[in-house]
């Protein structure tokens, strides 16, 4: 048996095709497109790729998208000033500061940045006000990756109400908000993390299993109930041959890509899981495109709300 593929690129296209006309309508009414301001600090290669994709998708959807770059040596104060400028800007409805920040900025840098972004421009949904709204099931700007996972499940007709859902990972940006969104849709939710005992046993009870930890191939067959839906949020760039050989058989497409590029982006879920799961989201092409589609949607929503309603 081979699992049904949960095609994130296809679902993201559906969302983009719905958001596109609404962006055009807003632009015609407001005399300007919804605007997104992105701040990128340093030159982390993965962040460069994510930001490039976000800018390209935003421009393709008719949004205004501006990038402000700060050097890896920038002080936290400079970053906070950049956020303040975007907070004041009339042209920018959404603000995104790309994670991770350089460690030299300090352990609480991300929290200070997220706390400073105006809640009504917080298109990542990380501000405490928006997190509170999410918990109360009234978030206008839900965190992009978790809401993307929900879109993927719902539009792929995976029943959530009544399902046993297990989320591996408890970060503020993926695991926790996703668990809450699943709970609001009436799943019975278990959250697992690095201190969970018998994680494989907990996971094997899931009808819906989501992994968001960033450990290549961590979720093996023994974690998965036959027929379960498995969503792989993990994205890790690997360049060591041993890991590639552990995960992918000789002659497979992924090995070919590795030979060509010298690196590969892989998920948390071992490829063998496709033989036992009922449905599985791939990496790449699963949750990644949805994160970007939800960012476009949140930027439109922020613009509409700032314009005083449906914009
Ligand atoms: P994070 O902040 O580093 O959190 C990782 C979580 O995984 C933590 O809760 C940690 O547990 C848990 N964990 C780590 N190792 C574990 C282990 N061996 N067993 C059980 N739990 C373990 O990461 P994140 O920002 O949530 O991102 C997670 C993954 O999703 C990464 O690969 C990231 O690249 C990917 N991601 C993808 C997208 C997308 O668009 N597809 C978006 C965002 C993130 P503790 O809390 O106990 O330490």
XYZ file of C-alpha atoms and ligand atoms in Angstrom:
359
model
C 0.000 0.000 0.000
C 1.201 3.525 -0.668
C -0.277 6.494 1.163
C -2.416 9.080 -0.576
C -0.314 12.195 -1.119
C -1.565 15.330 0.639
C -0.585 17.779 -2.071
C 0.297 21.043 -0.351
C 1.233 22.781 -3.581
C -2.208 22.061 -5.011
C -4.036 23.256 -1.883
C -1.832 26.362 -1.755
C -2.803 27.107 -5.368
C -6.477 26.839 -4.426
C -5.968 29.338 -1.604
C -3.972 31.689 -3.823
C -6.686 31.589 -6.481
C -9.242 32.626 -3.823
C -7.057 35.335 -2.315
C -5.972 36.823 -5.695
C -9.323 38.394 -6.684
C -9.819 39.727 -3.137
C -6.385 41.374 -3.291
C -7.302 42.927 -6.656
C -10.609 44.176 -5.225
C -8.857 45.697 -2.190
C -6.295 47.389 -4.456
C -9.020 48.870 -6.648
C -10.951 50.194 -3.632
C -8.046 51.420 -1.534
C -5.919 52.745 -4.397
C -2.985 50.701 -3.145
C -2.206 47.000 -2.774
C -2.020 45.321 0.641
C 1.568 45.740 1.800
C 3.921 43.299 3.512
C 7.189 44.394 5.120
C 9.765 41.654 5.687
C 12.886 42.116 7.788
C 15.783 39.693 7.305
C 18.735 39.802 9.649
C 21.998 38.155 8.586
C 22.570 35.708 5.755
C 21.341 32.311 6.950
C 21.016 30.328 3.668
C 17.693 28.677 4.566
C 16.212 32.045 5.602
C 17.387 33.556 2.312
C 15.413 30.884 0.436
C 12.291 31.271 2.599
C 12.321 35.053 2.238
C 12.906 34.892 -1.518
C 9.935 32.537 -1.873
C 7.739 34.770 0.272
C 8.645 37.888 -1.748
C 8.055 36.089 -5.045
C 4.689 34.668 -3.979
C 3.565 37.993 -2.546
C 4.463 39.871 -5.730
C 2.811 37.143 -7.832
C -0.405 37.535 -5.834
C -0.481 41.317 -6.342
C 0.747 42.344 -2.891
C 3.339 45.006 -2.304
C 6.262 43.255 -0.588
C 9.330 45.086 0.680
C 12.443 43.565 2.156
C 14.632 45.343 4.684
C 17.970 43.637 5.283
C 20.112 44.073 8.351
C 23.618 42.648 8.686
C 24.288 39.698 11.006
C 26.185 42.155 13.198
C 23.133 44.441 13.666
C 22.169 45.279 17.228
C 18.740 44.353 18.561
C 17.982 48.095 18.881
C 18.386 48.501 15.102
C 15.992 45.641 14.461
C 13.447 47.085 16.882
C 13.731 50.443 15.064
C 13.035 48.706 11.733
C 9.934 47.116 13.264
C 8.807 50.492 14.648
C 9.129 52.037 11.175
C 6.915 49.300 9.722
C 4.486 49.688 12.624
C 4.092 53.382 11.625
C 4.013 52.816 7.849
C 0.651 53.359 6.155
C 1.770 51.282 3.161
C 2.446 48.149 5.205
C -0.405 46.068 6.602
C 1.701 43.068 7.552
C 5.094 42.728 9.207
C 7.239 39.610 9.234
C 10.636 39.295 10.882
C 12.286 36.135 9.575
C 13.426 33.616 12.207
C 15.945 32.639 13.409
C 17.669 35.812 14.563
C 21.456 35.768 15.015
C 22.251 34.282 18.450
C 24.347 37.380 19.239
C 21.104 39.388 19.485
C 20.363 37.602 22.732
C 18.102 34.829 23.966
C 15.018 37.003 24.310
C 15.447 38.857 20.968
C 12.651 37.010 19.159
C 10.223 37.542 21.993
C 11.033 41.275 22.122
C 10.496 41.580 18.375
C 7.199 39.665 18.409
C 5.995 41.733 21.373
C 6.734 44.964 19.487
C 4.968 44.180 16.204
C 1.530 45.822 16.177
C -1.002 43.024 16.730
C -3.093 44.198 13.763
C -0.021 43.899 11.492
C 1.216 40.627 13.017
C 0.696 38.381 9.980
C 2.774 35.603 11.579
C 0.313 35.519 14.501
C 3.065 35.441 17.154
C 2.117 38.523 19.235
C 0.728 37.575 22.673
C -2.578 39.286 21.815
C -2.982 37.139 18.723
C -1.914 34.010 20.599
C -4.646 34.806 23.154
C -7.181 35.235 20.364
C -6.092 31.897 18.918
C -6.635 30.164 22.249
C -10.118 31.722 22.397
C -10.891 30.581 18.841
C -11.273 34.119 17.477
C -7.922 34.784 15.811
C -8.154 37.079 12.779
C -4.471 36.353 12.050
C -3.729 32.721 13.002
C -0.110 31.523 12.791
C 0.612 30.587 9.175
C 2.106 27.090 9.401
C -0.499 25.716 11.858
C -3.409 27.206 9.902
C -1.809 25.857 6.717
C -1.839 22.349 8.210
C -5.553 22.732 9.009
C -6.273 23.892 5.439
C -4.337 20.909 4.095
C -6.355 18.471 6.229
C -9.740 20.078 5.599
C -9.337 20.562 1.864
C -8.029 16.987 1.569
C -11.236 15.815 3.332
C -9.453 14.321 6.342
C -12.013 14.239 9.185
C -10.738 16.155 12.240
C -13.772 16.171 14.560
C -13.559 13.179 16.875
C -10.141 12.137 15.568
C -7.258 11.352 17.885
C -4.544 13.828 16.913
C -0.952 13.663 18.101
C 1.328 16.655 17.551
C 5.055 16.031 18.020
C 6.719 19.357 18.914
C 5.570 22.089 21.291
C 7.098 25.273 19.900
C 5.211 28.557 20.176
C 5.145 28.922 16.398
C 4.070 25.448 15.258
C 3.326 22.722 17.812
C 1.282 24.610 20.413
C -0.875 26.714 18.063
C -1.511 23.685 15.846
C -2.642 21.619 18.836
C -5.080 24.399 19.744
C -6.448 24.696 16.198
C -7.027 20.927 16.125
C -8.745 21.124 19.510
C -11.085 23.871 18.223
C -12.010 21.500 15.404
C -12.942 18.872 17.998
C -9.965 16.540 17.746
C -8.733 14.851 20.919
C -5.209 16.198 21.059
C -1.979 14.907 22.591
C 1.197 17.002 22.430
C 4.529 15.158 22.521
C 8.021 16.620 22.987
C 11.569 15.706 23.906
C 10.573 14.579 27.433
C 7.671 12.380 26.340
C 8.112 8.776 27.430
C 7.165 6.134 24.870
C 6.654 8.710 22.134
C 6.259 6.012 19.477
C 3.489 4.403 21.562
C 1.662 7.729 21.952
C 2.008 8.495 18.250
C 0.743 5.051 17.238
C -2.663 5.871 18.734
C -3.154 8.784 16.357
C -5.635 9.039 13.520
C -3.843 12.264 12.606
C -0.122 12.449 13.381
C 1.754 15.715 12.869
C 5.489 15.981 13.337
C 7.135 19.394 13.794
C 10.520 18.819 15.381
C 13.200 19.129 12.689
C 14.728 15.631 13.086
C 15.174 13.907 9.692
C 13.445 10.531 9.475
C 12.523 10.530 13.194
C 8.975 9.250 12.614
C 9.333 5.651 11.520
C 6.735 2.967 10.779
C 6.460 1.996 14.442
C 5.042 5.485 15.194
C 2.168 5.118 12.764
C -1.170 3.360 13.031
C -1.979 1.672 9.692
C -4.168 4.021 7.651
C -3.406 7.113 9.754
C -2.976 10.561 8.223
C 0.573 11.833 8.688
C 1.536 15.498 8.230
C 5.238 16.265 8.057
C 5.992 19.859 9.060
C 9.717 19.271 9.589
C 12.127 20.848 7.141
C 15.815 20.203 7.602
C 18.531 20.845 5.050
C 20.997 17.953 5.079
C 24.293 17.674 3.277
C 25.769 14.514 4.830
C 25.680 11.436 2.638
C 25.182 9.016 5.543
C 21.786 10.534 6.436
C 20.707 10.554 2.798
C 21.697 6.883 2.449
C 19.879 5.998 5.680
C 16.657 7.574 4.416
C 16.524 6.968 0.682
C 17.224 3.756 -1.295
C 19.771 3.656 -4.125
C 18.289 4.841 -7.418
C 15.531 6.900 -5.751
C 14.678 10.384 -7.024
C 15.708 12.010 -3.760
C 19.180 10.470 -4.002
C 19.466 11.799 -7.552
C 18.598 15.289 -6.305
C 21.233 14.966 -3.583
C 23.880 13.885 -6.107
C 23.028 16.904 -8.278
C 22.815 19.560 -5.566
C 24.923 18.217 -2.720
C 22.118 18.953 -0.271
C 18.519 17.950 0.335
C 15.593 19.322 2.312
C 13.982 16.485 4.263
C 11.119 16.107 6.689
C 10.746 14.395 10.064
C 8.942 11.408 8.576
C 10.875 8.401 7.299
C 9.969 7.595 3.664
C 8.953 4.022 4.674
C 5.941 5.504 6.479
C 4.297 5.877 3.038
C 3.822 2.080 3.084
C 1.679 2.147 6.220
C 0.010 5.597 6.402
C -3.350 6.245 4.748
C -2.316 9.748 3.697
C 0.983 11.596 3.940
C 2.206 15.105 3.189
C 5.526 15.180 1.328
C 8.589 17.309 1.993
C 9.065 19.374 -0.076
C 5.619 20.164 -1.500
C 3.541 19.589 1.622
C 3.191 22.143 4.398
C 5.829 24.594 3.046
C 3.707 26.055 0.207
C 0.759 26.380 2.590
C 2.740 28.470 5.056
C 3.305 30.998 2.279
C -0.300 30.869 1.052
C -1.530 31.595 4.589
C 0.901 34.514 4.840
C -0.682 36.038 1.714
C -4.132 35.442 3.190
C -3.184 37.009 6.528
C -1.704 40.064 4.789
C -4.957 40.558 2.883
C -6.969 40.112 6.099
C -4.771 42.625 7.947
C -5.230 45.156 5.132
C -8.998 44.640 5.119
C -9.256 44.980 8.894
C -7.066 48.096 8.942
C -9.297 49.566 6.227
C -12.190 49.112 8.635
C -13.899 45.888 7.667
C -13.958 43.834 4.534
C -11.885 46.485 2.720
P 11.665 24.342 17.517
O 11.242 25.674 18.025
O 13.094 23.987 17.499
O 10.860 23.238 18.325
C 11.142 21.882 18.137
C 10.233 21.053 18.994
O 10.548 19.708 18.713
C 10.412 21.268 20.490
O 9.170 21.308 21.110
C 11.201 20.041 20.931
O 10.871 19.552 22.211
C 10.742 19.000 19.927
N 11.772 17.986 19.753
C 13.032 18.144 19.318
N 13.667 16.963 19.282
C 12.788 16.037 19.700
C 12.862 14.641 19.886
N 13.971 13.936 19.611
N 11.753 14.004 20.329
C 10.634 14.689 20.603
N 10.510 16.017 20.450
C 11.582 16.684 20.000
O 11.183 24.115 16.012
P 9.933 24.733 15.198
O 10.203 26.143 14.878
O 8.654 24.371 15.861
O 10.065 23.910 13.845
C 9.969 22.504 13.833
C 10.267 21.992 12.439
O 9.289 22.514 11.533
C 11.614 22.444 11.860
O 12.128 21.425 11.035
C 11.263 23.640 11.014
O 12.179 23.868 9.956
C 9.926 23.197 10.483
N 9.067 24.299 10.052
C 8.508 24.165 8.829
C 7.668 25.157 8.359
C 7.036 24.971 7.031
O 6.587 25.941 6.442
N 6.963 23.737 6.532
C 7.399 26.290 9.135
C 7.959 26.367 10.414
C 8.794 25.355 10.867
P 11.197 20.356 23.573
O 10.208 21.472 23.630
O 10.980 19.332 24.623
O 12.611 20.833 23.435
